[in-house]
Coordinates of C-alpha atoms in Angstrom, one line a residue:
M1 CA -13.5 7.5 -22.6
L2 CA -16.6 8.5 -20.6
W3 CA -18.1 5.0 -21.1
M4 CA -15.0 3.5 -19.6
L5 CA -15.2 5.7 -16.6
E6 CA -18.8 5.0 -16.1
K7 CA -18.1 1.3 -16.4
C8 CA -15.6 1.6 -13.5
F9 CA -18.2 3.3 -11.3
L10 CA -21.0 1.0 -12.3
N11 CA -18.9 -2.1 -11.5
L12 CA -19.2 -1.3 -7.8
K13 CA -22.2 -3.6 -7.7
I14 CA -24.6 -0.8 -8.1
I15 CA -27.0 -2.0 -10.8
Q16 CA -30.4 -0.5 -9.9
L17 CA -29.8 3.2 -9.5
Q18 CA -32.4 5.9 -9.1
Q19 CA -32.1 9.0 -11.3
L20 CA -30.6 11.1 -8.5
F21 CA -27.7 8.6 -8.0
R22 CA -27.3 8.4 -11.8
S23 CA -26.8 12.1 -12.0
R24 CA -24.4 12.0 -9.1
I25 CA -22.3 9.3 -10.8
R26 CA -22.3 11.4 -14.0
I27 CA -21.1 14.4 -12.0
K28 CA -18.4 12.3 -10.3
V29 CA -17.3 11.1 -13.8
E30 CA -17.1 14.7 -15.1
F31 CA -15.0 15.8 -12.1
V32 CA -12.6 12.9 -12.6
C33 CA -12.3 13.8 -16.3
W34 CA -11.8 17.4 -15.5
V35 CA -9.1 16.8 -12.8
A36 CA -7.3 14.2 -14.9
K37 CA -7.3 16.1 -18.3
N38 CA -6.4 19.5 -16.9
T39 CA -4.0 18.2 -14.2
R40 CA -5.8 19.9 -11.5
P41 CA -5.1 19.1 -7.8
F42 CA -7.9 17.3 -5.9
N43 CA -8.3 20.1 -3.5
I44 CA -9.7 22.4 -6.2
V45 CA -13.2 21.0 -5.3
S46 CA -12.9 22.2 -1.7
N47 CA -12.1 25.7 -2.8
H48 CA -14.8 28.2 -1.5
R49 CA -14.8 30.3 -4.7
F50 CA -15.1 27.1 -6.9
K51 CA -18.1 26.0 -4.9
I52 CA -19.8 29.3 -5.4
L53 CA -19.1 29.2 -9.1
M54 CA -20.4 25.7 -9.5
K55 CA -23.6 26.4 -7.5
T56 CA -24.4 29.5 -9.4
G57 CA -27.9 29.1 -10.8
N58 CA -28.5 25.8 -9.0
T59 CA -28.0 25.8 -5.3
E60 CA -28.9 22.1 -5.0
Y61 CA -26.1 21.0 -7.4
Y62 CA -24.2 18.1 -6.0
L63 CA -20.5 18.6 -5.5
P64 CA -18.3 15.7 -4.4
L65 CA -15.9 16.0 -1.5
L66 CA -12.1 16.2 -2.0
T67 CA -11.7 12.6 -0.7
T68 CA -14.4 11.3 -3.0
V69 CA -12.7 12.8 -6.1
S70 CA -9.3 11.5 -4.9
C71 CA -10.7 7.9 -4.4
D72 CA -12.5 8.1 -7.7
V73 CA -9.4 9.1 -9.6
H74 CA -7.5 6.2 -8.0
L75 CA -10.4 3.8 -8.9
V76 CA -10.4 4.9 -12.5
F77 CA -6.6 4.6 -12.7
A78 CA -6.8 1.0 -11.3
C79 CA -9.6 0.0 -13.7
L80 CA -7.7 1.5 -16.7
C81 CA -4.5 -0.3 -15.7
Q82 CA -6.4 -3.6 -15.6
H83 CA -8.0 -2.9 -18.9
I84 CA -4.7 -2.1 -20.5
T85 CA -3.2 -5.2 -19.1
I86 CA -6.0 -7.3 -20.7
L87 CA -5.5 -5.5 -24.0
L88 CA -1.8 -5.9 -24.1
C89 CA -0.3 -9.3 -23.5
V90 CA 3.4 -8.9 -22.6
T91 CA 5.6 -11.9 -23.2
C92 CA 9.2 -11.9 -21.9
S93 CA 11.9 -14.5 -22.8
F94 CA 15.5 -14.9 -21.8
K95 CA 18.0 -16.8 -23.9
T96 CA 21.5 -17.9 -23.2
M97 CA 23.7 -19.2 -25.9
E98 CA 27.4 -20.0 -26.5
K99 CA 29.6 -17.8 -28.6
P100 CA 32.3 -19.2 -30.9
K101 CA 35.5 -20.1 -29.0
Q102 CA 37.6 -17.2 -30.4
Y103 CA 35.8 -14.8 -28.0
T104 CA 37.2 -14.6 -24.5
R105 CA 33.8 -14.9 -22.9
N106 CA 31.9 -17.6 -24.5
M107 CA 28.4 -17.0 -23.1
M108 CA 25.9 -14.5 -24.5
S109 CA 22.5 -13.5 -23.1
S110 CA 19.6 -11.8 -24.8
F111 CA 16.2 -10.5 -23.6
T112 CA 13.2 -10.6 -25.9
F113 CA 9.9 -8.7 -25.2
Q114 CA 6.9 -9.2 -27.3
W115 CA 3.7 -7.1 -27.1
T116 CA 0.7 -8.6 -28.7
H117 CA -2.5 -6.7 -29.0
R118 CA -5.6 -8.6 -28.0
P119 CA -8.8 -6.8 -29.1
P120 CA -11.5 -6.7 -26.4
Q121 CA -14.2 -9.2 -26.6
N122 CA -17.1 -6.6 -26.6
T123 CA -16.4 -3.1 -27.7
D124 CA -20.0 -1.9 -27.5
P125 CA -20.0 0.8 -24.7
T126 CA -23.7 0.4 -24.2
S127 CA -23.4 -3.2 -23.1
Y128 CA -21.4 -2.6 -20.0

């Protein structure tokens, strides 16, 4: 799952990154995973005690802002929705047919939904 999140961040047209920015992206990915998996509110990163705890031992540790984490979670959600839409092709059809004459209402309708799984073209996470 981490490679998918990193792909979403790296798709922002940032190809040549310095090591500092790479570590910042990695930190942002970890924060998004932590907020999403543990259902934490976004404002946990602006908590004073949380900042003290995170900077223990390394005062230069990068902590993203509340708005950054919120935007990153929304970005990941949009990327994952798009990826799921590509993987699942949903086909919907609507049929109308006539019933035999002994029924009072002689029209019948039916809906048909079909989900077909399309495997991704490239599943290698290092190629993104």
